[in-house]
Structures are given as C-alpha cells and as structure tokens.
Amino acid sequence: MKIVLALIISAFAFVASPAQSLSQTNIAVGANDLARPRRVAEPTKRAIPTPAMIAELEREAFDLLNAKRKERGLSPLVWSDSVAAVAKEHSVDMASMNYFSHKDMSGRYVSDRADSMGLKKWRAIGENIAFNRGFSDPIARTVELWMNSSSHRQNLLDDHWKESAVGIAVADDGSYFFTQVFLDKK
C-alpha cells in the first residue's frame, strides 16, 4: 500500500539547488479545498533492509537501468566499485542527515565528493538522485520516474558514459535515497 505518494527526483546538470530539508510537514491538498493544508499519514515502520539486501537492490537498479539502455541500442554501463563508493556515500549522507540535494551538507557536489574519495581521473561526471517512500517496489518506481524525466533520461541514455554505479540508503522511516553516478574516465 502506498503510504506517501510523493517521489522527489533530481538530475545533476552542473547546476544544483540548495539542500532541501525533508523534516518539513508533508501537506496534501484536496481538490475542493485548495486553501486548507492536510497532514499526510505518518509512515508505518517497515523492516529496514540489511546491508546485503541493499547491495542486491543496488545491483538490481543498475541492471534495470542497463536494460533501458539496451532497449535503445546503447552499450551497457560497466559497474565500478569506486564509483559505487561515491554514490553510496551520498545516499547514506542524505538519509542520515535528512536532506535531499546534489549539494551535500558540506557544500560539495558529485565532482568534489569523487575527488575527495580518490576518483580524480575523469573527463566527465554526472549524477541522478531520487527519494521515495511507501512504494512496494521502490527500485522499479525510481527507474520509471527517472525514465519519464527528460533530464534524468538524458543522463541515463548518454552514450559517452562508460562507468556507473547506484548507491542506496534506507532511513529509519523506510525512505529510500538513491544516487546514481556516471563517469567517463580520462
């Protein structure tokens, strides 16, 4: 059952918005009552996936994204453990610090985070991020919405990317934070 029908997605396009706090009250507005805010039901406690389960979900998302590339005649991206570390770090940071942005709480973007983790020899780097909660299949839902977003789809289907990885973190309230990093090495 969908508890919250909100999915927030964002694609890095060399310009990013300030960090958005996720601690603000969720508001639902009725069709006949546009002026009166209503609270969205609090999320129910769900079992948080283990680290091994999250690793499987990351590969599942990556494989699904590569299938989308294959459907369009593109070469598959190659999984990179070093790129995965950059993606994972950002998802974990967003989940633990309760924010959603390409810019982390220290003011760093994907290029800065990659450099600080020793991943310095790249020509181009990109990032897609997503947040969702309450979906029975958060992986499929995120991929579907990324494919329906022109900026995300452009990142996913860009043929100059060679390496990529997906990092996922799940907050205590069951919110999923996704980061996909794309890389073209020098």
Short mmCIF file of N, CA and C in Angstrom, two decimals:
data_model
loop_
_atom_site.label_atom_id
_atom_site.label_comp_id
_atom_site.label_asym_id
_atom_site.label_seq_id
_atom_site.Cartn_x
_atom_site.Cartn_y
_atom_site.Cartn_z
N MET A 1 0.85 -1.17 0.00
CA MET A 1 0.00 0.00 0.00
C MET A 1 0.89 1.23 0.00
N LYS A 2 0.53 2.18 -0.78
CA LYS A 2 1.32 3.38 -0.87
C LYS A 2 0.97 4.31 0.28
N ILE A 3 1.93 4.58 1.13
CA ILE A 3 1.70 5.42 2.28
C ILE A 3 1.82 6.88 1.87
N VAL A 4 2.84 7.19 1.17
CA VAL A 4 3.07 8.55 0.71
C VAL A 4 3.25 8.49 -0.79
N LEU A 5 2.51 9.27 -1.51
CA LEU A 5 2.57 9.25 -2.96
C LEU A 5 3.48 10.34 -3.47
N ALA A 6 4.55 10.57 -2.78
CA ALA A 6 5.49 11.62 -3.20
C ALA A 6 6.79 10.97 -3.60
N LEU A 7 7.30 11.36 -4.73
CA LEU A 7 8.63 10.94 -5.16
C LEU A 7 9.34 12.20 -5.59
N ILE A 8 10.49 12.38 -5.05
CA ILE A 8 11.28 13.54 -5.38
C ILE A 8 12.45 13.04 -6.20
N ILE A 9 12.66 13.64 -7.35
CA ILE A 9 13.77 13.22 -8.19
C ILE A 9 14.53 14.44 -8.66
N SER A 10 15.79 14.23 -8.95
CA SER A 10 16.60 15.35 -9.41
C SER A 10 17.77 14.83 -10.21
N ALA A 11 18.11 15.51 -11.27
CA ALA A 11 19.25 15.14 -12.10
C ALA A 11 20.28 16.25 -12.04
N PHE A 12 21.53 15.89 -11.87
CA PHE A 12 22.60 16.86 -11.80
C PHE A 12 22.92 17.33 -13.20
N ALA A 13 22.88 18.63 -13.40
CA ALA A 13 23.15 19.20 -14.71
C ALA A 13 24.10 20.38 -14.57
N PHE A 14 25.12 20.23 -13.74
CA PHE A 14 26.14 21.23 -13.48
C PHE A 14 25.60 22.44 -12.73
N VAL A 15 24.32 22.44 -12.38
CA VAL A 15 23.72 23.46 -11.54
C VAL A 15 22.81 22.71 -10.56
N ALA A 16 22.89 23.04 -9.31
CA ALA A 16 22.06 22.34 -8.34
C ALA A 16 21.41 23.34 -7.40
N SER A 17 20.28 22.94 -6.84
CA SER A 17 19.56 23.80 -5.90
C SER A 17 20.11 23.58 -4.50
N PRO A 18 19.84 24.51 -3.57
CA PRO A 18 20.28 24.33 -2.20
C PRO A 18 19.65 23.09 -1.58
N ALA A 19 20.28 22.58 -0.55
CA ALA A 19 19.78 21.39 0.14
C ALA A 19 18.37 21.65 0.64
N GLN A 20 17.52 20.65 0.46
CA GLN A 20 16.14 20.74 0.92
C GLN A 20 15.98 19.83 2.12
N SER A 21 15.48 20.35 3.22
CA SER A 21 15.25 19.54 4.40
C SER A 21 14.02 18.68 4.18
N LEU A 22 14.10 17.44 4.60
CA LEU A 22 12.95 16.54 4.50
C LEU A 22 12.15 16.50 5.78
N SER A 23 12.50 17.34 6.75
CA SER A 23 11.80 17.33 8.02
C SER A 23 10.57 18.22 8.04
N GLN A 24 10.30 18.92 6.95
CA GLN A 24 9.13 19.78 6.89
C GLN A 24 7.86 18.92 6.87
N THR A 25 6.77 19.49 7.35
CA THR A 25 5.50 18.77 7.38
C THR A 25 5.03 18.47 5.97
N ASN A 26 4.61 17.24 5.72
CA ASN A 26 4.03 16.88 4.43
C ASN A 26 2.62 17.43 4.37
N ILE A 27 2.25 18.00 3.23
CA ILE A 27 0.94 18.61 3.07
C ILE A 27 0.23 17.95 1.89
N ALA A 28 -1.05 17.63 2.08
CA ALA A 28 -1.89 17.14 0.98
C ALA A 28 -3.03 18.12 0.83
N VAL A 29 -3.35 18.50 -0.39
CA VAL A 29 -4.41 19.46 -0.63
C VAL A 29 -5.52 18.77 -1.40
N GLY A 30 -6.76 18.88 -0.89
CA GLY A 30 -7.90 18.28 -1.55
C GLY A 30 -8.34 19.11 -2.74
N ALA A 31 -8.95 18.48 -3.73
CA ALA A 31 -9.38 19.16 -4.96
C ALA A 31 -10.40 20.25 -4.67
N ASN A 32 -11.27 20.03 -3.68
CA ASN A 32 -12.30 21.01 -3.38
C ASN A 32 -11.93 21.94 -2.23
N ASP A 33 -10.73 21.83 -1.73
CA ASP A 33 -10.34 22.58 -0.55
C ASP A 33 -8.88 23.01 -0.70
N LEU A 34 -8.58 23.79 -1.72
CA LEU A 34 -7.20 24.13 -2.06
C LEU A 34 -6.50 24.96 -1.00
N ALA A 35 -7.22 25.66 -0.16
CA ALA A 35 -6.59 26.55 0.79
C ALA A 35 -6.26 25.88 2.12
N ARG A 36 -6.81 24.72 2.38
CA ARG A 36 -6.63 24.11 3.69
C ARG A 36 -5.63 22.96 3.64
N PRO A 37 -4.44 23.12 4.23
CA PRO A 37 -3.46 22.03 4.23
C PRO A 37 -3.92 20.88 5.12
N ARG A 38 -3.52 19.69 4.72
CA ARG A 38 -3.84 18.49 5.50
C ARG A 38 -2.57 17.69 5.69
N ARG A 39 -2.49 17.03 6.80
CA ARG A 39 -1.32 16.19 7.07
C ARG A 39 -1.44 14.87 6.33
N VAL A 40 -0.33 14.41 5.81
CA VAL A 40 -0.26 13.09 5.20
C VAL A 40 0.02 12.10 6.32
N ALA A 41 -0.56 10.93 6.25
CA ALA A 41 -0.38 9.92 7.29
C ALA A 41 1.10 9.65 7.53
N GLU A 42 1.45 9.51 8.78
CA GLU A 42 2.82 9.18 9.15
C GLU A 42 3.17 7.80 8.59
N PRO A 43 4.42 7.62 8.17
CA PRO A 43 4.80 6.32 7.64
C PRO A 43 4.77 5.24 8.72
N THR A 44 4.42 4.04 8.31
CA THR A 44 4.47 2.93 9.25
C THR A 44 5.89 2.39 9.27
N LYS A 45 6.25 1.79 10.38
CA LYS A 45 7.58 1.20 10.49
C LYS A 45 7.65 -0.04 9.61
N ARG A 46 8.64 -0.07 8.73
CA ARG A 46 8.89 -1.23 7.90
C ARG A 46 10.25 -1.79 8.26
N ALA A 47 10.45 -3.03 7.97
CA ALA A 47 11.76 -3.62 8.21
C ALA A 47 12.78 -2.94 7.31
N ILE A 48 13.86 -2.51 7.90
CA ILE A 48 14.93 -1.87 7.14
C ILE A 48 15.79 -2.99 6.54
N PRO A 49 16.05 -2.91 5.23
CA PRO A 49 16.87 -3.95 4.59
C PRO A 49 18.27 -4.02 5.19
N THR A 50 18.82 -5.20 5.23
CA THR A 50 20.19 -5.39 5.71
C THR A 50 21.17 -4.85 4.66
N PRO A 51 22.43 -4.63 5.04
CA PRO A 51 23.42 -4.18 4.05
C PRO A 51 23.52 -5.12 2.84
N ALA A 52 23.42 -6.41 3.06
CA ALA A 52 23.48 -7.37 1.94
C ALA A 52 22.28 -7.20 1.02
N MET A 53 21.11 -6.97 1.61
CA MET A 53 19.90 -6.75 0.80
C MET A 53 20.01 -5.45 0.00
N ILE A 54 20.57 -4.41 0.63
CA ILE A 54 20.74 -3.13 -0.07
C ILE A 54 21.71 -3.29 -1.23
N ALA A 55 22.78 -4.04 -1.04
CA ALA A 55 23.73 -4.30 -2.13
C ALA A 55 23.04 -4.98 -3.30
N GLU A 56 22.14 -5.93 -3.01
CA GLU A 56 21.37 -6.59 -4.07
C GLU A 56 20.44 -5.60 -4.78
N LEU A 57 19.82 -4.71 -4.02
CA LEU A 57 18.94 -3.71 -4.60
C LEU A 57 19.72 -2.75 -5.51
N GLU A 58 20.92 -2.40 -5.10
CA GLU A 58 21.76 -1.51 -5.92
C GLU A 58 22.08 -2.16 -7.26
N ARG A 59 22.43 -3.43 -7.24
CA ARG A 59 22.72 -4.15 -8.49
C ARG A 59 21.45 -4.33 -9.32
N GLU A 60 20.33 -4.57 -8.65
CA GLU A 60 19.05 -4.70 -9.37
C GLU A 60 18.72 -3.40 -10.11
N ALA A 61 18.89 -2.28 -9.42
CA ALA A 61 18.63 -0.98 -10.05
C ALA A 61 19.58 -0.76 -11.22
N PHE A 62 20.84 -1.07 -11.02
CA PHE A 62 21.85 -0.90 -12.07
C PHE A 62 21.50 -1.75 -13.30
N ASP A 63 21.13 -3.01 -13.06
CA ASP A 63 20.77 -3.91 -14.16
C ASP A 63 19.53 -3.42 -14.90
N LEU A 64 18.55 -2.91 -14.16
CA LEU A 64 17.34 -2.39 -14.78
C LEU A 64 17.65 -1.15 -15.62
N LEU A 65 18.53 -0.31 -15.14
CA LEU A 65 18.94 0.88 -15.91
C LEU A 65 19.70 0.47 -17.17
N ASN A 66 20.55 -0.54 -17.07
CA ASN A 66 21.26 -1.03 -18.26
C ASN A 66 20.29 -1.66 -19.25
N ALA A 67 19.24 -2.31 -18.78
CA ALA A 67 18.22 -2.87 -19.68
C ALA A 67 17.55 -1.75 -20.47
N LYS A 68 17.32 -0.62 -19.83
CA LYS A 68 16.73 0.54 -20.53
C LYS A 68 17.67 1.03 -21.62
N ARG A 69 18.97 1.01 -21.35
CA ARG A 69 19.95 1.42 -22.36
C ARG A 69 19.95 0.42 -23.52
N LYS A 70 19.90 -0.87 -23.19
CA LYS A 70 19.92 -1.91 -24.22
C LYS A 70 18.70 -1.79 -25.13
N GLU A 71 17.53 -1.51 -24.55
CA GLU A 71 16.30 -1.33 -25.34
C GLU A 71 16.46 -0.26 -26.41
N ARG A 72 17.36 0.67 -26.16
CA ARG A 72 17.58 1.78 -27.10
C ARG A 72 18.86 1.63 -27.91
N GLY A 73 19.43 0.42 -27.89
CA GLY A 73 20.60 0.13 -28.71
C GLY A 73 21.91 0.70 -28.18
N LEU A 74 21.95 1.06 -26.91
CA LEU A 74 23.16 1.62 -26.31
C LEU A 74 23.98 0.54 -25.61
N SER A 75 25.26 0.77 -25.50
CA SER A 75 26.14 -0.15 -24.76
C SER A 75 25.81 -0.09 -23.28
N PRO A 76 25.95 -1.21 -22.60
CA PRO A 76 25.69 -1.19 -21.15
C PRO A 76 26.81 -0.44 -20.43
N LEU A 77 26.46 0.15 -19.32
CA LEU A 77 27.45 0.78 -18.46
C LEU A 77 28.16 -0.31 -17.67
N VAL A 78 29.40 -0.07 -17.31
CA VAL A 78 30.19 -1.02 -16.53
C VAL A 78 30.13 -0.59 -15.06
N TRP A 79 29.80 -1.53 -14.18
CA TRP A 79 29.77 -1.26 -12.74
C TRP A 79 31.19 -0.95 -12.28
N SER A 80 31.34 0.09 -11.48
CA SER A 80 32.64 0.46 -10.90
C SER A 80 32.49 0.54 -9.39
N ASP A 81 33.31 -0.22 -8.67
CA ASP A 81 33.25 -0.18 -7.21
C ASP A 81 33.64 1.19 -6.66
N SER A 82 34.59 1.86 -7.31
CA SER A 82 34.99 3.19 -6.83
C SER A 82 33.88 4.21 -7.07
N VAL A 83 33.17 4.10 -8.18
CA VAL A 83 32.03 4.98 -8.44
C VAL A 83 30.90 4.62 -7.47
N ALA A 84 30.73 3.34 -7.18
CA ALA A 84 29.70 2.90 -6.23
C ALA A 84 29.94 3.51 -4.85
N ALA A 85 31.21 3.61 -4.44
CA ALA A 85 31.52 4.19 -3.14
C ALA A 85 31.09 5.66 -3.07
N VAL A 86 31.28 6.39 -4.17
CA VAL A 86 30.86 7.80 -4.22
C VAL A 86 29.34 7.89 -4.14
N ALA A 87 28.65 7.05 -4.91
CA ALA A 87 27.18 7.05 -4.91
C ALA A 87 26.64 6.66 -3.54
N LYS A 88 27.19 5.62 -2.97
CA LYS A 88 26.72 5.11 -1.67
C LYS A 88 26.91 6.16 -0.59
N GLU A 89 28.09 6.80 -0.57
CA GLU A 89 28.38 7.80 0.45
C GLU A 89 27.33 8.91 0.43
N HIS A 90 26.95 9.35 -0.76
CA HIS A 90 25.98 10.45 -0.84
C HIS A 90 24.59 10.00 -0.39
N SER A 91 24.17 8.81 -0.79
CA SER A 91 22.86 8.31 -0.35
C SER A 91 22.81 8.16 1.16
N VAL A 92 23.87 7.61 1.74
CA VAL A 92 23.92 7.43 3.19
C VAL A 92 23.90 8.79 3.90
N ASP A 93 24.64 9.75 3.35
CA ASP A 93 24.68 11.09 3.94
C ASP A 93 23.29 11.73 3.91
N MET A 94 22.61 11.65 2.75
CA MET A 94 21.27 12.24 2.66
C MET A 94 20.31 11.58 3.65
N ALA A 95 20.37 10.25 3.74
CA ALA A 95 19.46 9.53 4.64
C ALA A 95 19.76 9.85 6.11
N SER A 96 21.02 9.89 6.47
CA SER A 96 21.36 10.11 7.88
C SER A 96 21.21 11.56 8.31
N MET A 97 21.39 12.49 7.38
CA MET A 97 21.29 13.93 7.70
C MET A 97 19.92 14.51 7.33
N ASN A 98 19.04 13.69 6.77
CA ASN A 98 17.67 14.08 6.45
C ASN A 98 17.58 15.28 5.50
N TYR A 99 18.24 15.17 4.34
CA TYR A 99 18.13 16.20 3.30
C TYR A 99 18.12 15.52 1.95
N PHE A 100 17.82 16.28 0.91
CA PHE A 100 17.79 15.77 -0.46
C PHE A 100 18.34 16.84 -1.38
N SER A 101 19.53 16.63 -1.91
CA SER A 101 20.16 17.62 -2.78
C SER A 101 21.41 17.02 -3.42
N HIS A 102 21.79 17.57 -4.57
CA HIS A 102 23.07 17.21 -5.17
C HIS A 102 24.22 17.77 -4.36
N LYS A 103 23.97 18.86 -3.66
CA LYS A 103 24.97 19.52 -2.83
C LYS A 103 24.86 18.95 -1.42
N ASP A 104 25.95 18.36 -0.91
CA ASP A 104 25.87 17.78 0.43
C ASP A 104 25.94 18.88 1.50
N MET A 105 25.82 18.50 2.74
CA MET A 105 25.77 19.47 3.83
C MET A 105 27.10 20.21 4.02
N SER A 106 28.16 19.70 3.41
CA SER A 106 29.47 20.37 3.45
C SER A 106 29.68 21.27 2.24
N GLY A 107 28.67 21.34 1.37
CA GLY A 107 28.77 22.19 0.19
C GLY A 107 29.43 21.54 -1.01
N ARG A 108 29.61 20.22 -0.97
CA ARG A 108 30.29 19.51 -2.06
C ARG A 108 29.28 18.92 -3.04
N TYR A 109 29.66 18.94 -4.32
CA TYR A 109 28.89 18.30 -5.38
C TYR A 109 29.56 16.98 -5.73
N VAL A 110 28.97 16.24 -6.66
CA VAL A 110 29.49 14.91 -7.02
C VAL A 110 30.96 14.97 -7.43
N SER A 111 31.36 15.99 -8.17
CA SER A 111 32.76 16.10 -8.60
C SER A 111 33.70 16.25 -7.39
N ASP A 112 33.28 17.04 -6.42
CA ASP A 112 34.09 17.23 -5.20
C ASP A 112 34.16 15.94 -4.38
N ARG A 113 33.01 15.26 -4.25
CA ARG A 113 32.99 14.02 -3.48
C ARG A 113 33.85 12.95 -4.14
N ALA A 114 33.79 12.87 -5.47
CA ALA A 114 34.61 11.89 -6.21
C ALA A 114 36.09 12.19 -6.00
N ASP A 115 36.46 13.45 -6.15
CA ASP A 115 37.87 13.83 -5.96
C ASP A 115 38.35 13.51 -4.55
N SER A 116 37.52 13.80 -3.54
CA SER A 116 37.92 13.56 -2.15
C SER A 116 38.05 12.07 -1.84
N MET A 117 37.39 11.23 -2.63
CA MET A 117 37.49 9.78 -2.43
C MET A 117 38.55 9.15 -3.33
N GLY A 118 39.36 10.00 -3.98
CA GLY A 118 40.47 9.50 -4.80
C GLY A 118 40.12 9.17 -6.23
N LEU A 119 38.92 9.48 -6.65
CA LEU A 119 38.47 9.21 -8.02
C LEU A 119 38.66 10.49 -8.82
N LYS A 120 39.90 10.73 -9.26
CA LYS A 120 40.24 12.03 -9.84
C LYS A 120 40.43 12.03 -11.35
N LYS A 121 40.64 10.90 -11.95
CA LYS A 121 40.96 10.86 -13.39
C LYS A 121 39.71 10.64 -14.22
N TRP A 122 38.93 11.70 -14.36
CA TRP A 122 37.71 11.62 -15.17
C TRP A 122 37.59 12.85 -16.06
N ARG A 123 36.96 12.63 -17.21
CA ARG A 123 36.67 13.71 -18.16
C ARG A 123 35.33 14.36 -17.84
N ALA A 124 34.37 13.51 -17.49
CA ALA A 124 33.02 13.98 -17.19
C ALA A 124 32.43 13.12 -16.08
N ILE A 125 31.59 13.75 -15.27
CA ILE A 125 30.93 13.03 -14.18
C ILE A 125 29.51 13.59 -14.06
N GLY A 126 28.56 12.73 -13.77
CA GLY A 126 27.18 13.14 -13.63
C GLY A 126 26.50 12.37 -12.52
N GLU A 127 25.32 12.81 -12.17
CA GLU A 127 24.63 12.21 -11.03
C GLU A 127 23.12 12.36 -11.18
N ASN A 128 22.39 11.30 -10.88
CA ASN A 128 20.94 11.34 -10.69
C ASN A 128 20.69 10.98 -9.23
N ILE A 129 19.74 11.66 -8.60
CA ILE A 129 19.35 11.29 -7.25
C ILE A 129 17.83 11.15 -7.19
N ALA A 130 17.37 10.36 -6.24
CA ALA A 130 15.92 10.19 -6.05
C ALA A 130 15.66 9.86 -4.59
N PHE A 131 14.44 10.16 -4.17
CA PHE A 131 13.97 9.87 -2.81
C PHE A 131 12.55 9.35 -2.96
N ASN A 132 12.23 8.26 -2.29
CA ASN A 132 10.83 7.84 -2.25
C ASN A 132 10.54 7.03 -1.00
N ARG A 133 9.25 6.91 -0.70
CA ARG A 133 8.82 6.15 0.47
C ARG A 133 7.42 5.64 0.22
N GLY A 134 7.16 4.40 0.60
CA GLY A 134 5.81 3.87 0.56
C GLY A 134 5.46 3.06 -0.67
N PHE A 135 6.41 2.80 -1.55
CA PHE A 135 6.14 2.03 -2.75
C PHE A 135 6.55 0.58 -2.54
N SER A 136 5.74 -0.34 -3.07
CA SER A 136 6.05 -1.76 -2.89
C SER A 136 7.33 -2.15 -3.61
N ASP A 137 7.66 -1.46 -4.70
CA ASP A 137 8.90 -1.72 -5.44
C ASP A 137 9.60 -0.39 -5.70
N PRO A 138 10.37 0.09 -4.70
CA PRO A 138 10.99 1.41 -4.85
C PRO A 138 12.00 1.47 -5.99
N ILE A 139 12.61 0.35 -6.35
CA ILE A 139 13.58 0.33 -7.45
C ILE A 139 12.87 0.60 -8.78
N ALA A 140 11.86 -0.20 -9.08
CA ALA A 140 11.13 -0.03 -10.34
C ALA A 140 10.51 1.35 -10.42
N ARG A 141 9.98 1.84 -9.31
CA ARG A 141 9.34 3.17 -9.31
C ARG A 141 10.35 4.27 -9.61
N THR A 142 11.52 4.19 -9.01
CA THR A 142 12.55 5.20 -9.26
C THR A 142 13.02 5.15 -10.70
N VAL A 143 13.28 3.97 -11.23
CA VAL A 143 13.72 3.85 -12.63
C VAL A 143 12.64 4.38 -13.57
N GLU A 144 11.39 4.02 -13.29
CA GLU A 144 10.28 4.51 -14.13
C GLU A 144 10.24 6.04 -14.15
N LEU A 145 10.34 6.63 -12.99
CA LEU A 145 10.27 8.09 -12.92
C LEU A 145 11.52 8.76 -13.51
N TRP A 146 12.68 8.15 -13.34
CA TRP A 146 13.88 8.68 -13.99
C TRP A 146 13.71 8.65 -15.50
N MET A 147 13.14 7.56 -16.01
CA MET A 147 12.94 7.45 -17.47
C MET A 147 11.87 8.41 -17.97
N ASN A 148 10.95 8.81 -17.12
CA ASN A 148 9.91 9.76 -17.51
C ASN A 148 10.33 11.22 -17.33
N SER A 149 11.51 11.43 -16.82
CA SER A 149 12.05 12.78 -16.62
C SER A 149 13.11 13.03 -17.69
N SER A 150 12.95 14.09 -18.48
CA SER A 150 13.87 14.31 -19.60
C SER A 150 15.33 14.47 -19.15
N SER A 151 15.57 15.18 -18.05
CA SER A 151 16.96 15.37 -17.62
C SER A 151 17.58 14.08 -17.08
N HIS A 152 16.80 13.29 -16.35
CA HIS A 152 17.30 12.01 -15.86
C HIS A 152 17.53 11.04 -17.00
N ARG A 153 16.56 10.98 -17.89
CA ARG A 153 16.67 10.09 -19.05
C ARG A 153 17.89 10.45 -19.89
N GLN A 154 18.14 11.75 -20.06
CA GLN A 154 19.30 12.19 -20.82
C GLN A 154 20.59 11.68 -20.17
N ASN A 155 20.69 11.78 -18.85
CA ASN A 155 21.86 11.24 -18.15
C ASN A 155 21.97 9.73 -18.36
N LEU A 156 20.86 9.03 -18.16
CA LEU A 156 20.87 7.56 -18.25
C LEU A 156 21.22 7.05 -19.65
N LEU A 157 20.79 7.78 -20.66
CA LEU A 157 20.95 7.31 -22.03
C LEU A 157 22.08 8.01 -22.78
N ASP A 158 22.89 8.77 -22.08
CA ASP A 158 24.02 9.45 -22.72
C ASP A 158 25.08 8.42 -23.07
N ASP A 159 25.46 8.37 -24.35
CA ASP A 159 26.39 7.31 -24.77
C ASP A 159 27.85 7.60 -24.46
N HIS A 160 28.18 8.76 -23.90
CA HIS A 160 29.59 8.97 -23.55
C HIS A 160 29.92 8.44 -22.16
N TRP A 161 28.91 8.12 -21.34
CA TRP A 161 29.20 7.49 -20.05
C TRP A 161 29.69 6.07 -20.27
N LYS A 162 30.71 5.68 -19.54
CA LYS A 162 31.24 4.32 -19.65
C LYS A 162 31.06 3.52 -18.36
N GLU A 163 31.24 4.19 -17.23
CA GLU A 163 31.13 3.54 -15.93
C GLU A 163 30.01 4.18 -15.13
N SER A 164 29.46 3.39 -14.20
CA SER A 164 28.40 3.91 -13.36
C SER A 164 28.23 2.99 -12.17
N ALA A 165 27.42 3.42 -11.24
CA ALA A 165 27.01 2.60 -10.10
C ALA A 165 25.86 3.29 -9.41
N VAL A 166 25.12 2.52 -8.63
CA VAL A 166 23.99 3.04 -7.88
C VAL A 166 24.26 2.79 -6.41
N GLY A 167 24.04 3.82 -5.60
CA GLY A 167 24.14 3.70 -4.15
C GLY A 167 22.78 3.95 -3.55
N ILE A 168 22.36 3.10 -2.64
CA ILE A 168 21.05 3.24 -1.99
C ILE A 168 21.25 3.24 -0.48
N ALA A 169 20.49 4.10 0.19
CA ALA A 169 20.42 4.08 1.65
C ALA A 169 18.95 4.12 2.03
N VAL A 170 18.62 3.45 3.12
CA VAL A 170 17.24 3.43 3.61
C VAL A 170 17.24 4.01 5.02
N ALA A 171 16.47 5.08 5.20
CA ALA A 171 16.35 5.74 6.50
C ALA A 171 15.48 4.91 7.44
N ASP A 172 15.53 5.25 8.71
CA ASP A 172 14.75 4.51 9.71
C ASP A 172 13.25 4.52 9.45
N ASP A 173 12.75 5.55 8.75
CA ASP A 173 11.32 5.62 8.46
C ASP A 173 10.94 4.89 7.17
N GLY A 174 11.91 4.19 6.55
CA GLY A 174 11.64 3.44 5.33
C GLY A 174 11.82 4.25 4.05
N SER A 175 12.29 5.48 4.16
CA SER A 175 12.56 6.30 2.97
C SER A 175 13.80 5.78 2.26
N TYR A 176 13.70 5.69 0.93
CA TYR A 176 14.82 5.24 0.10
C TYR A 176 15.49 6.45 -0.54
N PHE A 177 16.80 6.52 -0.44
CA PHE A 177 17.60 7.56 -1.07
C PHE A 177 18.48 6.89 -2.11
N PHE A 178 18.38 7.33 -3.36
CA PHE A 178 19.12 6.76 -4.48
C PHE A 178 20.11 7.78 -5.01
N THR A 179 21.29 7.32 -5.35
CA THR A 179 22.26 8.13 -6.09
C THR A 179 22.85 7.25 -7.18
N GLN A 180 22.78 7.70 -8.42
CA GLN A 180 23.49 7.05 -9.50
C GLN A 180 24.54 8.03 -10.00
N VAL A 181 25.78 7.58 -10.03
CA VAL A 181 26.89 8.40 -10.52
C VAL A 181 27.34 7.81 -11.85
N PHE A 182 27.59 8.70 -12.82
CA PHE A 182 28.06 8.33 -14.15
C PHE A 182 29.47 8.89 -14.32
N LEU A 183 30.33 8.13 -15.01
CA LEU A 183 31.72 8.56 -15.14
C LEU A 183 32.27 8.24 -16.52
N ASP A 184 33.02 9.17 -17.06
CA ASP A 184 33.81 8.94 -18.25
C ASP A 184 35.24 9.27 -17.86
N LYS A 185 36.08 8.25 -17.77
CA LYS A 185 37.48 8.43 -17.34
C LYS A 185 38.33 9.06 -18.43
N LYS A 186 39.41 9.69 -17.98
CA LYS A 186 40.39 10.25 -18.91
C LYS A 186 41.14 9.12 -19.57
#
